[in-house]
Coordinates of C-alpha atoms in Angstrom, one line a residue:
Chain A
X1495 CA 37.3 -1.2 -11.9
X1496 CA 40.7 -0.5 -10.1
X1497 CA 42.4 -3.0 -9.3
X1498 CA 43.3 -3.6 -5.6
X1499 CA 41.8 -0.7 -4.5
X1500 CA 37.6 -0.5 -5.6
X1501 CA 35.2 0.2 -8.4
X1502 CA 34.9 3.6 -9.7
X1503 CA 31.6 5.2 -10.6
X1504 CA 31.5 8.9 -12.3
X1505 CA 28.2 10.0 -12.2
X1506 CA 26.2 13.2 -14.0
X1507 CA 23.3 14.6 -11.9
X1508 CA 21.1 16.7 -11.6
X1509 CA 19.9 18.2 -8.3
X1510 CA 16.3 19.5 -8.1
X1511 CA 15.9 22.1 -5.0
X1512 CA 13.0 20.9 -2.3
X1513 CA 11.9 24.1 -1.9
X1514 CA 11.2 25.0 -5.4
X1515 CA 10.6 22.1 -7.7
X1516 CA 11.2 24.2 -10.6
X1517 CA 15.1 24.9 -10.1
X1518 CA 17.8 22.3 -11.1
X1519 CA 21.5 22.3 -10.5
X1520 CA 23.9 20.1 -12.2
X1521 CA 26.6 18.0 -10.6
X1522 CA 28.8 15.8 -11.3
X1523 CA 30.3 13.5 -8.9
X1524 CA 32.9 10.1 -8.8
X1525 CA 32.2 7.9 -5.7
X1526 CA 34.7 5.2 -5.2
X1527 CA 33.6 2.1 -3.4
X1528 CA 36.3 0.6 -1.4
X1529 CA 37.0 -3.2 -1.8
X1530 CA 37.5 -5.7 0.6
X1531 CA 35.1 -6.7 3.6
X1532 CA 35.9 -3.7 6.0
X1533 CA 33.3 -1.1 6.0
X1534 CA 34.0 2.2 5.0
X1535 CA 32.3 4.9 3.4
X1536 CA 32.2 5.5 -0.2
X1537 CA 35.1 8.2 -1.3
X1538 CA 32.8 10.7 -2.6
X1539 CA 34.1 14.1 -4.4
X1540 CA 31.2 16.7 -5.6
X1541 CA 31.1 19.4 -7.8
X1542 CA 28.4 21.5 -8.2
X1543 CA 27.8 23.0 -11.8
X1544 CA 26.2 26.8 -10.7
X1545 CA 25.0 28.0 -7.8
X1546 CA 22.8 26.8 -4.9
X1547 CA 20.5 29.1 -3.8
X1548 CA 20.5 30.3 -0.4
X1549 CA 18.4 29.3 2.2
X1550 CA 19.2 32.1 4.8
X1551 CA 15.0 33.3 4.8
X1552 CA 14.2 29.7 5.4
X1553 CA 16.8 29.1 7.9
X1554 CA 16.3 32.6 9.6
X1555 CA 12.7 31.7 9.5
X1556 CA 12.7 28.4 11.4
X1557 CA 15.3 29.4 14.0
X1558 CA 13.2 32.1 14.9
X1559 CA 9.9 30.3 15.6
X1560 CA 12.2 27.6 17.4
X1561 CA 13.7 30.1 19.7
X1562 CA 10.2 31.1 20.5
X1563 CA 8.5 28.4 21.8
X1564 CA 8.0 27.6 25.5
X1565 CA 8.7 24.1 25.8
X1566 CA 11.2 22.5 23.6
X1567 CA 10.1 21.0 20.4
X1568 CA 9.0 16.9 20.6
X1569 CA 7.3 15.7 18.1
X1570 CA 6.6 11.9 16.5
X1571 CA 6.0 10.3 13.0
X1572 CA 7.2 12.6 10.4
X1573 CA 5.0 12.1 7.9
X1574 CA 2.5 10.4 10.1
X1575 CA 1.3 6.9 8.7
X1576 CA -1.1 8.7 6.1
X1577 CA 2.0 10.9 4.9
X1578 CA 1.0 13.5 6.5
X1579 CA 3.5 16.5 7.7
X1580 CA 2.2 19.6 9.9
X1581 CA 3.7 22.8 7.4
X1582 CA 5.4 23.9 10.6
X1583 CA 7.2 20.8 11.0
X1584 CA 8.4 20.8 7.1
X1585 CA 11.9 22.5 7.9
X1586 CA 12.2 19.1 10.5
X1587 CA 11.8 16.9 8.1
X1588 CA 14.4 18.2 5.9
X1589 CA 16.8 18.5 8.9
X1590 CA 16.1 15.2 9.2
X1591 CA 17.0 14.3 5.3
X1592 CA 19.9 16.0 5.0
X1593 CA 21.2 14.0 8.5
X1594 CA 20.0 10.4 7.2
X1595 CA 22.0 11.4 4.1
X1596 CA 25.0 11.8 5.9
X1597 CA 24.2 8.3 7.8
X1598 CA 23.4 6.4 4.4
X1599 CA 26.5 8.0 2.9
X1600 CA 28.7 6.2 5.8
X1601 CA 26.8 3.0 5.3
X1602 CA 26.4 2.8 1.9
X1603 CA 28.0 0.0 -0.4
X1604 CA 27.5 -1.4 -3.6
X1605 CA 24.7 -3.8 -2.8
X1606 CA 22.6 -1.3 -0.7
X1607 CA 20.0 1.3 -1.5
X1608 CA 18.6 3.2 1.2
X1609 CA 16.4 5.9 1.7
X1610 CA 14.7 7.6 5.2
X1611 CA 11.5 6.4 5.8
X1612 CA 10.4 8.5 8.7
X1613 CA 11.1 10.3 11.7
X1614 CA 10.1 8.2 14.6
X1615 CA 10.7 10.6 17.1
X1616 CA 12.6 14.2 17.4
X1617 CA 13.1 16.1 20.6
X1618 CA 14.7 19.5 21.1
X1619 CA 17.8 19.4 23.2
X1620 CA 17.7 22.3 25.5
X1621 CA 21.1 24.3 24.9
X1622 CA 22.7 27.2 27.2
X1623 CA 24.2 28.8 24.2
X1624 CA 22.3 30.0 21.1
X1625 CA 22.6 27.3 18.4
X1626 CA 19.8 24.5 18.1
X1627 CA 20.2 20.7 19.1
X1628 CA 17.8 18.0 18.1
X1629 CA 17.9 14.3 18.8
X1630 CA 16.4 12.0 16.8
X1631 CA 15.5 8.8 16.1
X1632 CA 15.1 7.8 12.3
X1633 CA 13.7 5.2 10.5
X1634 CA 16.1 4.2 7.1
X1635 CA 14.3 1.9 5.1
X1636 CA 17.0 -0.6 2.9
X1637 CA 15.6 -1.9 -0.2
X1638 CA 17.9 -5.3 -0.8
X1639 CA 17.0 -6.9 2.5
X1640 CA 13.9 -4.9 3.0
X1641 CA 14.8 -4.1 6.6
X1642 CA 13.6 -0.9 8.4
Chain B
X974 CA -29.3 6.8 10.0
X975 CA -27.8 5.3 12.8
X976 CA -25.8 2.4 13.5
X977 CA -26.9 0.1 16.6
X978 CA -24.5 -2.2 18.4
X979 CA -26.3 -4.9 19.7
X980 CA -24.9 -8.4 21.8
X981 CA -27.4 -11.1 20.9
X982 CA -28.0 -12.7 24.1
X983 CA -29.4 -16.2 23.0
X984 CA -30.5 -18.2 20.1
X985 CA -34.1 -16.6 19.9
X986 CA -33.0 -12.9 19.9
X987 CA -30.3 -14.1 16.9
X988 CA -33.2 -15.3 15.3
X989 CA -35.8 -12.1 16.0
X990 CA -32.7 -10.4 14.6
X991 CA -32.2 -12.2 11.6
X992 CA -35.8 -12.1 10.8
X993 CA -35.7 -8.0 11.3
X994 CA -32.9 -7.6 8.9
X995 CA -34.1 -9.3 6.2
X996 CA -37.9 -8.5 6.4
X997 CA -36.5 -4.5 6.7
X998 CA -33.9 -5.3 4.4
X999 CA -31.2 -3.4 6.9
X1000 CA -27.8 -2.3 6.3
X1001 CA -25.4 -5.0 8.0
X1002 CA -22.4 -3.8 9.0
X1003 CA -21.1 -6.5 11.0
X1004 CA -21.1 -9.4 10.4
X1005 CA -22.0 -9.0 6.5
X1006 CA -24.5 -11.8 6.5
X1007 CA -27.9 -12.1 8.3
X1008 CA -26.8 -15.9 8.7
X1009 CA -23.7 -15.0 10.3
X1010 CA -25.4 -13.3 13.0
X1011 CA -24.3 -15.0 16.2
X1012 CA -24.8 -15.1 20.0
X1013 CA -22.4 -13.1 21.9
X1014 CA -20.9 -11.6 19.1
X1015 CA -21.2 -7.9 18.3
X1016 CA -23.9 -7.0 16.1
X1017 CA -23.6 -3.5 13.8
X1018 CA -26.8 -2.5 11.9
X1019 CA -27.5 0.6 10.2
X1020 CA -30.5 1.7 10.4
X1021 CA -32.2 4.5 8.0
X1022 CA -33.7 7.4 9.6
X1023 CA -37.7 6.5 9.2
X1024 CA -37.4 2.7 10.5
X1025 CA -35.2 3.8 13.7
X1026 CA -38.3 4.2 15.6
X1027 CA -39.9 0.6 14.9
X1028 CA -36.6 -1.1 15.2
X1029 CA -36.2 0.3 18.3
X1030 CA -39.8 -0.4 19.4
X1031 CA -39.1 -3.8 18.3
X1032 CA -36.0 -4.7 20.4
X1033 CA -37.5 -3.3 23.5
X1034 CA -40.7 -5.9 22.8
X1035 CA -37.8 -8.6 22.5
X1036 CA -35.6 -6.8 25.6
X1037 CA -32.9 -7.0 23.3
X1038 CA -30.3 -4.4 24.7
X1039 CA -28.7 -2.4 22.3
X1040 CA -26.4 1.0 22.1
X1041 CA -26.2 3.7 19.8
X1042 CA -22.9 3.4 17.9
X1043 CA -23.2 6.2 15.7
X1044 CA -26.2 8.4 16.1
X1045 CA -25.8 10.2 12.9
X1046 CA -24.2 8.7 9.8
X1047 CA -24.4 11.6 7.7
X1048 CA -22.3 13.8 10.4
X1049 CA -20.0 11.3 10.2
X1050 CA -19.7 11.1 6.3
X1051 CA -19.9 14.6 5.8
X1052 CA -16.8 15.4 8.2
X1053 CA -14.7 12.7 6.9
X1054 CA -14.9 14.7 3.3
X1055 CA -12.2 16.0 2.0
X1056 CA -12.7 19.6 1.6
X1057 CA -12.4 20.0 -2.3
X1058 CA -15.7 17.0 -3.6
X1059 CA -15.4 18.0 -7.1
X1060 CA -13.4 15.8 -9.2
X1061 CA -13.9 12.9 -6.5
X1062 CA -16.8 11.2 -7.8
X1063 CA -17.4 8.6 -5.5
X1064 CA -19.8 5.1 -5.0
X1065 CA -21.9 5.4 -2.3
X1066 CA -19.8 7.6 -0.6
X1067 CA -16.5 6.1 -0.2
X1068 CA -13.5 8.1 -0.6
X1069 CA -10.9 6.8 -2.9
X1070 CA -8.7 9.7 -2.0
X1071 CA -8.2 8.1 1.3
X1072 CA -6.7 5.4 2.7
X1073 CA -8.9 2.8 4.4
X1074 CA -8.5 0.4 7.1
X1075 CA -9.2 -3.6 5.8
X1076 CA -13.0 -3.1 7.9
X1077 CA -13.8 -0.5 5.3
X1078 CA -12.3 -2.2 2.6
X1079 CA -14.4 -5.5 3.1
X1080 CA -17.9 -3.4 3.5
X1081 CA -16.6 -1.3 -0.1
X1082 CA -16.6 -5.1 -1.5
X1083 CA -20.0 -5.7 -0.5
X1084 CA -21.6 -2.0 -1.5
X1085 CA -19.3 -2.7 -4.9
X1086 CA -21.1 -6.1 -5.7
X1087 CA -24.8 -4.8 -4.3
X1088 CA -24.0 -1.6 -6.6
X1089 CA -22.7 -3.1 -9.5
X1090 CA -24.3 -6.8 -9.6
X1091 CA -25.0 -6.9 -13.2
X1092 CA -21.3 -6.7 -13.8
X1093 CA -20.0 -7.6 -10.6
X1094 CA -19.2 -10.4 -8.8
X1095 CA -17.8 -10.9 -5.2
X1096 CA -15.6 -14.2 -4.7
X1097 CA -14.5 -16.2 -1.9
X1098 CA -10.4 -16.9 -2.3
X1099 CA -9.2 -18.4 0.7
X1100 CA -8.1 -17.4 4.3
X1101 CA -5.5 -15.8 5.6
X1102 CA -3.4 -16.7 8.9
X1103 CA -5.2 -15.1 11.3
X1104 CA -8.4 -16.9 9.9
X1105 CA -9.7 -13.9 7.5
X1106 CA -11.5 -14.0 4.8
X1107 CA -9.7 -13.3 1.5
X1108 CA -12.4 -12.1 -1.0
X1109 CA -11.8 -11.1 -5.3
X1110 CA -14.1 -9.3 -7.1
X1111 CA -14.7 -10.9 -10.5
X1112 CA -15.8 -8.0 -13.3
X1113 CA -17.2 -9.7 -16.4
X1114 CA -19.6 -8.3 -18.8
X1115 CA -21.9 -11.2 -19.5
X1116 CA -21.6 -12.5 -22.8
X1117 CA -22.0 -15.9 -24.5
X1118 CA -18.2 -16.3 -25.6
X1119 CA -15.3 -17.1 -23.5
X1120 CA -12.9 -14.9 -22.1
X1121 CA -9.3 -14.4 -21.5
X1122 CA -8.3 -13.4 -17.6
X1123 CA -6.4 -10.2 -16.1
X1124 CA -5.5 -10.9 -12.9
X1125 CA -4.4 -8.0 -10.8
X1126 CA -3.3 -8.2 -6.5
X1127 CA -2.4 -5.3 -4.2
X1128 CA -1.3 -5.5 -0.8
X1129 CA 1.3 -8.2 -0.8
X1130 CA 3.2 -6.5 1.6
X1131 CA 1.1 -4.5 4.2
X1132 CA 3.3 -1.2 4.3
X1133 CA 3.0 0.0 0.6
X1134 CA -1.0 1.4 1.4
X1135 CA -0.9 3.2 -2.4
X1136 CA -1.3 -0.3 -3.4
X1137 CA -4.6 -1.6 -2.1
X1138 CA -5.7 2.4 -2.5
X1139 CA -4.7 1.2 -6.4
X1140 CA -6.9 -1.3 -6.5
X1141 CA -9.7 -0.2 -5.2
X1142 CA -9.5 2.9 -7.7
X1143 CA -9.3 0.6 -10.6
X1144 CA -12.5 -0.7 -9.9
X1145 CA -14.2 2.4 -9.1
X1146 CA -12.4 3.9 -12.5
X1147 CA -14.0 0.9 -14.3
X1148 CA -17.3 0.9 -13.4
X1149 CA -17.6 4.1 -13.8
X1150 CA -16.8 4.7 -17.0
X1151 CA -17.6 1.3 -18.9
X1152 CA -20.5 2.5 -20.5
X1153 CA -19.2 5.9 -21.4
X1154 CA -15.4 4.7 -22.4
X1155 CA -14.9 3.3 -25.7
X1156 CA -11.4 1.7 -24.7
X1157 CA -13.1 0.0 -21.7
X1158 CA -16.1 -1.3 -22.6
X1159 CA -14.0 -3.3 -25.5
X1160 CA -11.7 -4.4 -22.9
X1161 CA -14.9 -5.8 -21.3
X1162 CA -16.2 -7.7 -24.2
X1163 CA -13.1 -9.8 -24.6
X1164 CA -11.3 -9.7 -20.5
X1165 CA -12.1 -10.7 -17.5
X1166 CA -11.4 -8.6 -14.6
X1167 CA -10.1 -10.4 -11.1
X1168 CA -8.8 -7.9 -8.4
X1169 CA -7.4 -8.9 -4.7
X1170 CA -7.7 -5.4 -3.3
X1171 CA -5.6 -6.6 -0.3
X1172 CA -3.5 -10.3 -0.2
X1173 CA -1.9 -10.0 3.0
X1174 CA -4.8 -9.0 4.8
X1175 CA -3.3 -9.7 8.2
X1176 CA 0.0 -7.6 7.5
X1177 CA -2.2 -4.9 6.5
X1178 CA -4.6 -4.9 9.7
X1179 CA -1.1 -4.8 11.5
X1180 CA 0.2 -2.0 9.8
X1181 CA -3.1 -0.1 10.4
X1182 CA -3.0 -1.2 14.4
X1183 CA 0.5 -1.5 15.5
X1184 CA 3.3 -1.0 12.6
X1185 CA 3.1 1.2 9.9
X1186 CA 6.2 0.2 8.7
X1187 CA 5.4 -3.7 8.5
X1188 CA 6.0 -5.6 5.6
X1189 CA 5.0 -9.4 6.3
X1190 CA 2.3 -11.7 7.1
X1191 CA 1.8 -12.4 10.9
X1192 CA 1.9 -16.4 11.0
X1193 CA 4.6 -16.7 14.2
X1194 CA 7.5 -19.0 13.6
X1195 CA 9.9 -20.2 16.0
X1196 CA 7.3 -20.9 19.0
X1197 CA 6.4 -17.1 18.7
X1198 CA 9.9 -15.8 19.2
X1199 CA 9.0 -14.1 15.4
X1200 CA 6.5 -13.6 12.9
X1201 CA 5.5 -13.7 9.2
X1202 CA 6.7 -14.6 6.0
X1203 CA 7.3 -12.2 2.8
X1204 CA 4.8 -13.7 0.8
X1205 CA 6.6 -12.7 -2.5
X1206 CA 9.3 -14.9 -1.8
X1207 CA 7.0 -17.8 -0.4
X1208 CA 6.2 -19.1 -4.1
X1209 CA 7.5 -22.1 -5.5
X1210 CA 9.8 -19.9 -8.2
X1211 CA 13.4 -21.2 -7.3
X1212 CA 11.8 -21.1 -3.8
X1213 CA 14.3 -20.4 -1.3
X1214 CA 17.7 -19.6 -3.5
X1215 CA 18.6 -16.0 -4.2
X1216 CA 17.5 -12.9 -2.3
X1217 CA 15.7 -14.0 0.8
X1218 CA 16.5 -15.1 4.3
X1219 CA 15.9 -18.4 6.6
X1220 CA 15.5 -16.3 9.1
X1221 CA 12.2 -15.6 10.4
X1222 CA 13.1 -12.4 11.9
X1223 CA 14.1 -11.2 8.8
X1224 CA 11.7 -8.8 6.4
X1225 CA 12.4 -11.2 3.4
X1226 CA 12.5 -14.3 5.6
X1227 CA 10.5 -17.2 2.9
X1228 CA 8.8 -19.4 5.1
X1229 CA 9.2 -23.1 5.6
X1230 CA 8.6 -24.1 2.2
X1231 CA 7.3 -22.9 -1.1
X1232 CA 3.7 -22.2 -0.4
X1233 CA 3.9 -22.8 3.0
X1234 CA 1.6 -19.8 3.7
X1235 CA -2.0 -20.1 4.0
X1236 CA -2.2 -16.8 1.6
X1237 CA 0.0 -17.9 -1.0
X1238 CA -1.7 -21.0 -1.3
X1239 CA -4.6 -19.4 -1.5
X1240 CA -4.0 -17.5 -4.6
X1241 CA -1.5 -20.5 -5.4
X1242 CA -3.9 -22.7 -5.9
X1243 CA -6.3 -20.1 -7.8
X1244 CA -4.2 -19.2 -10.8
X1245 CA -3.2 -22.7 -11.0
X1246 CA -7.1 -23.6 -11.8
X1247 CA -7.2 -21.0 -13.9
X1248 CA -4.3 -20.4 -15.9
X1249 CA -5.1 -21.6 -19.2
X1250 CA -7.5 -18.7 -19.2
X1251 CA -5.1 -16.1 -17.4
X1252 CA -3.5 -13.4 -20.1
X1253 CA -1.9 -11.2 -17.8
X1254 CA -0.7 -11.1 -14.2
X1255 CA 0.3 -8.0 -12.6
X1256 CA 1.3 -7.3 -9.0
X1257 CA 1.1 -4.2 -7.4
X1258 CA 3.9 -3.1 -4.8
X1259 CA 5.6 0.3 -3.5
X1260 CA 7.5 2.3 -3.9
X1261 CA 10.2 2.7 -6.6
X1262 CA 8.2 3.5 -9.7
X1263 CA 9.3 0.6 -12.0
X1264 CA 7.5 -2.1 -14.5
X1265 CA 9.2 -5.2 -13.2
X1266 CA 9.3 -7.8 -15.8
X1267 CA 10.5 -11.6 -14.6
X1268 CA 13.1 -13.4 -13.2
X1269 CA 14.7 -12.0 -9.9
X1270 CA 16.1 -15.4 -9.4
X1271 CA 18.3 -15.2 -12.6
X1272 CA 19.5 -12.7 -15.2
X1273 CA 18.7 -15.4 -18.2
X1274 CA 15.6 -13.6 -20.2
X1275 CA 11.9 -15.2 -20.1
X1276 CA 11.4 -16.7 -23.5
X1277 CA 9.1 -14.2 -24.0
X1278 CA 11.3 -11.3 -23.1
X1279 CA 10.8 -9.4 -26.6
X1280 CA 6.9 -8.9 -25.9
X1281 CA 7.2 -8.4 -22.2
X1282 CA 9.7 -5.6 -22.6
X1283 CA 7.6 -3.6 -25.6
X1284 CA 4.1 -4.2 -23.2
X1285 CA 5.6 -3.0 -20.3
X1286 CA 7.4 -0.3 -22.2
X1287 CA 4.6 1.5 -23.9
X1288 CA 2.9 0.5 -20.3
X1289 CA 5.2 3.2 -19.1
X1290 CA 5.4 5.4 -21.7
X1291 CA 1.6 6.2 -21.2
X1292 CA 1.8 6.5 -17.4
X1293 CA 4.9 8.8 -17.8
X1294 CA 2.7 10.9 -20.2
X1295 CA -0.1 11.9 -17.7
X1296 CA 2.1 13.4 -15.0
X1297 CA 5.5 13.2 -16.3
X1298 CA 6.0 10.6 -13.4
X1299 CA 9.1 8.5 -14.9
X1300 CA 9.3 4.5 -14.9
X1301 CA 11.9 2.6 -15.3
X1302 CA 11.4 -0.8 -17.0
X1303 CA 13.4 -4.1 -16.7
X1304 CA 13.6 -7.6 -15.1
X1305 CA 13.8 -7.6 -11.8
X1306 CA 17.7 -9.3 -11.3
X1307 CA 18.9 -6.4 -14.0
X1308 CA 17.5 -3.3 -12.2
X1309 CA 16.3 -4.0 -9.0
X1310 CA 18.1 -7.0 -7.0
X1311 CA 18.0 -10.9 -7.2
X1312 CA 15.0 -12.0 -4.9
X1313 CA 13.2 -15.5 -5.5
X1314 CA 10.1 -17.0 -4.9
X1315 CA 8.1 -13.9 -6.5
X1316 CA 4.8 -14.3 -7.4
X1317 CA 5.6 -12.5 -10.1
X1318 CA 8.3 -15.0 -11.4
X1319 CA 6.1 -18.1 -10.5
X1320 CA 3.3 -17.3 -12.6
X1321 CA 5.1 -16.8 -15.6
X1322 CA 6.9 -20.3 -15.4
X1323 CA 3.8 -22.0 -14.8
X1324 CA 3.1 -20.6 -18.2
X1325 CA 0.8 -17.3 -18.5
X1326 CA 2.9 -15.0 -20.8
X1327 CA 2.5 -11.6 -19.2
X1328 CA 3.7 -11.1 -15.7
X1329 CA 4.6 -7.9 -14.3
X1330 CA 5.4 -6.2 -11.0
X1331 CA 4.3 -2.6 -10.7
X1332 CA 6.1 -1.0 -7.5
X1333 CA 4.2 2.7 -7.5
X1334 CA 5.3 6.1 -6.2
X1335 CA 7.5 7.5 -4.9
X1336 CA 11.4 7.6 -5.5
X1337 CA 11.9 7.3 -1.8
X1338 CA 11.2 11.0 -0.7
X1339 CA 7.7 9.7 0.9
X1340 CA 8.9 5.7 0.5
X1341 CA 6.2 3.7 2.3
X1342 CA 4.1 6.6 3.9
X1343 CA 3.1 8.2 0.5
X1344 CA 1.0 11.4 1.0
X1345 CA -3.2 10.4 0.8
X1346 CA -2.6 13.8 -1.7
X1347 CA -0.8 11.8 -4.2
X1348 CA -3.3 9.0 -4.2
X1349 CA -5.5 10.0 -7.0
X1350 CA -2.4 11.4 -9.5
X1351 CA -0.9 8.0 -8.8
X1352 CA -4.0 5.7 -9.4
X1353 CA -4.9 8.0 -12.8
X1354 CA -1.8 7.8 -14.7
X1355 CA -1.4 4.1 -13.6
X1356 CA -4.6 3.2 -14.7

């Protein structure tokens, strides 16, 4: 608790990589909530304890098969309402993740707990340069009020 | 086998029709009853292979039009297999590995009770909203001394599907292994089993045909404007106070009153008749994976606290030992968030010792739209 300016948490973590279940990192982290009735994201300061491994393959991987479709991507429902996700649509999903983290992260407070509960709808943007845009629409699910 | 769809035109084909079911002892689908068979209301029969030809015979003597709805059964049960049958034993063919819209889940009741009947017992609770029929299934090994209740509901809220896919898998698990498993046929000798596959039966259908994501029941509020109430905050447990909203657009919005729902009542109204017999009350919700223990309306401990925390402890301990799946364990106001009205909560102060809410996988990776995949690891270490 610090006075006139939030509560402080210091936290101890440890990060489990998606695409291998067996690797862990730890982390520690403080977040500082900020007090008062403006919103504003969480102060958050990171550190990482070893190394992340790389994703490049991954990466390489899905920017190649993105680059060589026809039509931009569209797609709906990620995982569909049996939790379903097409393999090839995997790397969306976690697109998808690490955005709604971001997004949670600038809504977050003390009182709130959210996590993404699907993709309603992603569509490719079409781009004249060479990086890769997606627009989506997400559904965060918040567990005090229960709203979607 | 093939199912017929047939409009009864008037009273005298409903009754060529009843009399044809029950002589041939056919396989209603819809309506469930021959005495529910009505005129101008669809009629679904299946019919096995080696009577299709006299039944058919036998509505053209009556000009009773009909249509082939499905013109091969097995096709269609052998496609919607999942690919690996081993471990899956199944009754009658249902798949517990897969979620199942409310139309399946009432004709798994009836093939449950026709299966099982020495053991068995299908029950009428109440109805729902939309005028459905809420149904329990009652397990009880006959016996000539008195026994204590477990009470057990899924599908409170109609988004969190692992939870009637629970309860459906507990009754499968038990009846298929009560003779064989020392553990359960003990159980049976001194508990009664009552299971509510699905409570919110018209949040469910809803999730299934329009939302996937919907959490309430569908009575409409505000001339229409907005609908349904979160049933676990319609009972009369500090109904109204902590945790909820007066606003009917709202996902945790409690209703007009404590009980004010038809569901609620119904169930309500059941445990209150019964709850000098009732042991244990457990509630099954998603996601989280937690052993909820009561109040949500206030941090001050049950009186009980001491024995609901060791239960629900080694309750844990012994689902985190199948999988490694971790639970956490706690009243609801300590780990989770103050909420009121909690069927959970209301039981317990009307005096039946254990109460618990389960909230099943996941963490939040899957949340609501949990994987079919993950349906049998979650129902075995949970049971």
């Amino acid at each position: 608790d610090i006075d006139d300016v939030g509560h402080k948490y210091y936290l101890e973590l440890e990060l489990e990589d998606v695409l291998d279940k067996d690797r862990t990192v730890n982390c520690t982290a403080e977040v500082l909530y900020h007090l008062g009735s403006k919103t504003s994201a969480p102060d958050v300061q990171v550190t990482v304890q070893g190394e992340l491994r790389s994703t490049e393959e991954a990466d390489q991987e899905f920017y190649n098969w993105i680059r060589s479709l026809e039509k931009e991507l569209v797609a709906e429902n990620i995982p569909d309402s049996h939790g379903n996700i097409p393999p090839e649509l995997e790397p969306i999903h976690l697109l998808a993740w690490v955005a709604s983290g971001f997004l949670i992260w600038q809504n977050s407070t003390e009182n709130t707990k959210f996590h993404l509960a699907q993709i309603k709808h992603v569509k490719q943007v079409k781009r004249s340069d060479e990086d890769l845009q997606f627009d989506y629409v997400l559904l965060l699910h918040e567990m005090v009020s229960q709203v979607i | 086998d093939q199912v017929l769809h047939i409009v009864p035109e008037t009273f005298q084909q409903v009754q060529h029709l009843q009399l044809l079911c029950s002589t041939l002892m056919l396989d209603l689908w819809k309506p469930l009853l021959p005495e529910d068979i009505r005129a101008g209301e669809d009629l679904h029969i299946r019919v096995p292979a080696p009577l299709v030809q006299e039944v058919k015979d036998s509505l053209y003597q009556h000009m009773i039009s009909y249509r082939v709805l499905i013109p091969d059964v097995q096709k269609l049960v052998d496609q919607s297999m999942p690919r690996e049958r081993s471990s899956h034993r199944q009754v009658s063919g249902y798949v517990y590995t897969e979620y199942h819209p409310m139309e399946e889940i009432y004709q798994w009741m009836t093939q449950i009770q026709k299966n099982n009947s020495e053991l068995v017992t299908q029950h009428f609770l109440g109805k729902t909203f939309e005028n459905r029929t809420m149904y329990y299934l009652r397990i009880s090994q006959p016996s000539n001394k008195p026994k204590k209740i477990i009470w057990m509901d899924c599908g409170i809220h109609a988004r969190e599907w692992i939870s009637p896919a629970f309860c459906q898998w507990f009754v499968k698990e038990i009846l298929q292994n009560y003779k064989t498993d020392p553990k359960i046929s003990r159980f049976l000798q001194n508990l009664d089993l009552y299971v509510l596959p699905v409570l919110n039966i018209d949040g469910y259908v809803y999730s299934w045909e329009k939302d996937r994501l919907w959490r309430k029941s569908r009575s409409p509020y505000e001339n229409g404007t907005c609908y349904g109430t979160d049933l676990n905050r319609n009972f009369n447990s500090s109904w109204g106070s902590v945790g909820i909203s007066f606003n009917c657009s709202s996902d945790i919005f409690c209703g007009s009153g404590p009980e004010s729902e038809p569901e609620t009542k119904a169930v309500a109204q059941f445990i209150r008749s019964k709850k000098s017999d009732i042991l244990c009350y457990l509630t099954m919700h998603s996601y989280g994976q937690l052993i909820l223990t009561p109040y949500g309306s206030t941090t001050k401990p049950p009186s009980n606290s001491e024995e609901l925390m060791q239960v629900a402890k080694e309750a844990a301990a012994a689902l985190t030992g199948k999988y490694g799946t971790s639970y956490k364990v706690g009243s609801t106001a300590l780990i989770l968030y103050n909420n009121s009205g909690s069927s959970r909560d209301w039981v317990h102060t009307i005096g039946i010792p254990l109460s618990y809410t389960f909230e099943l996988r996941d963490m939040g990776a899957y949340g609501f739209v949990l994987p079919a995949s993950q349906i049998q690891p979650t129902c075995e270490e949970t049971m």
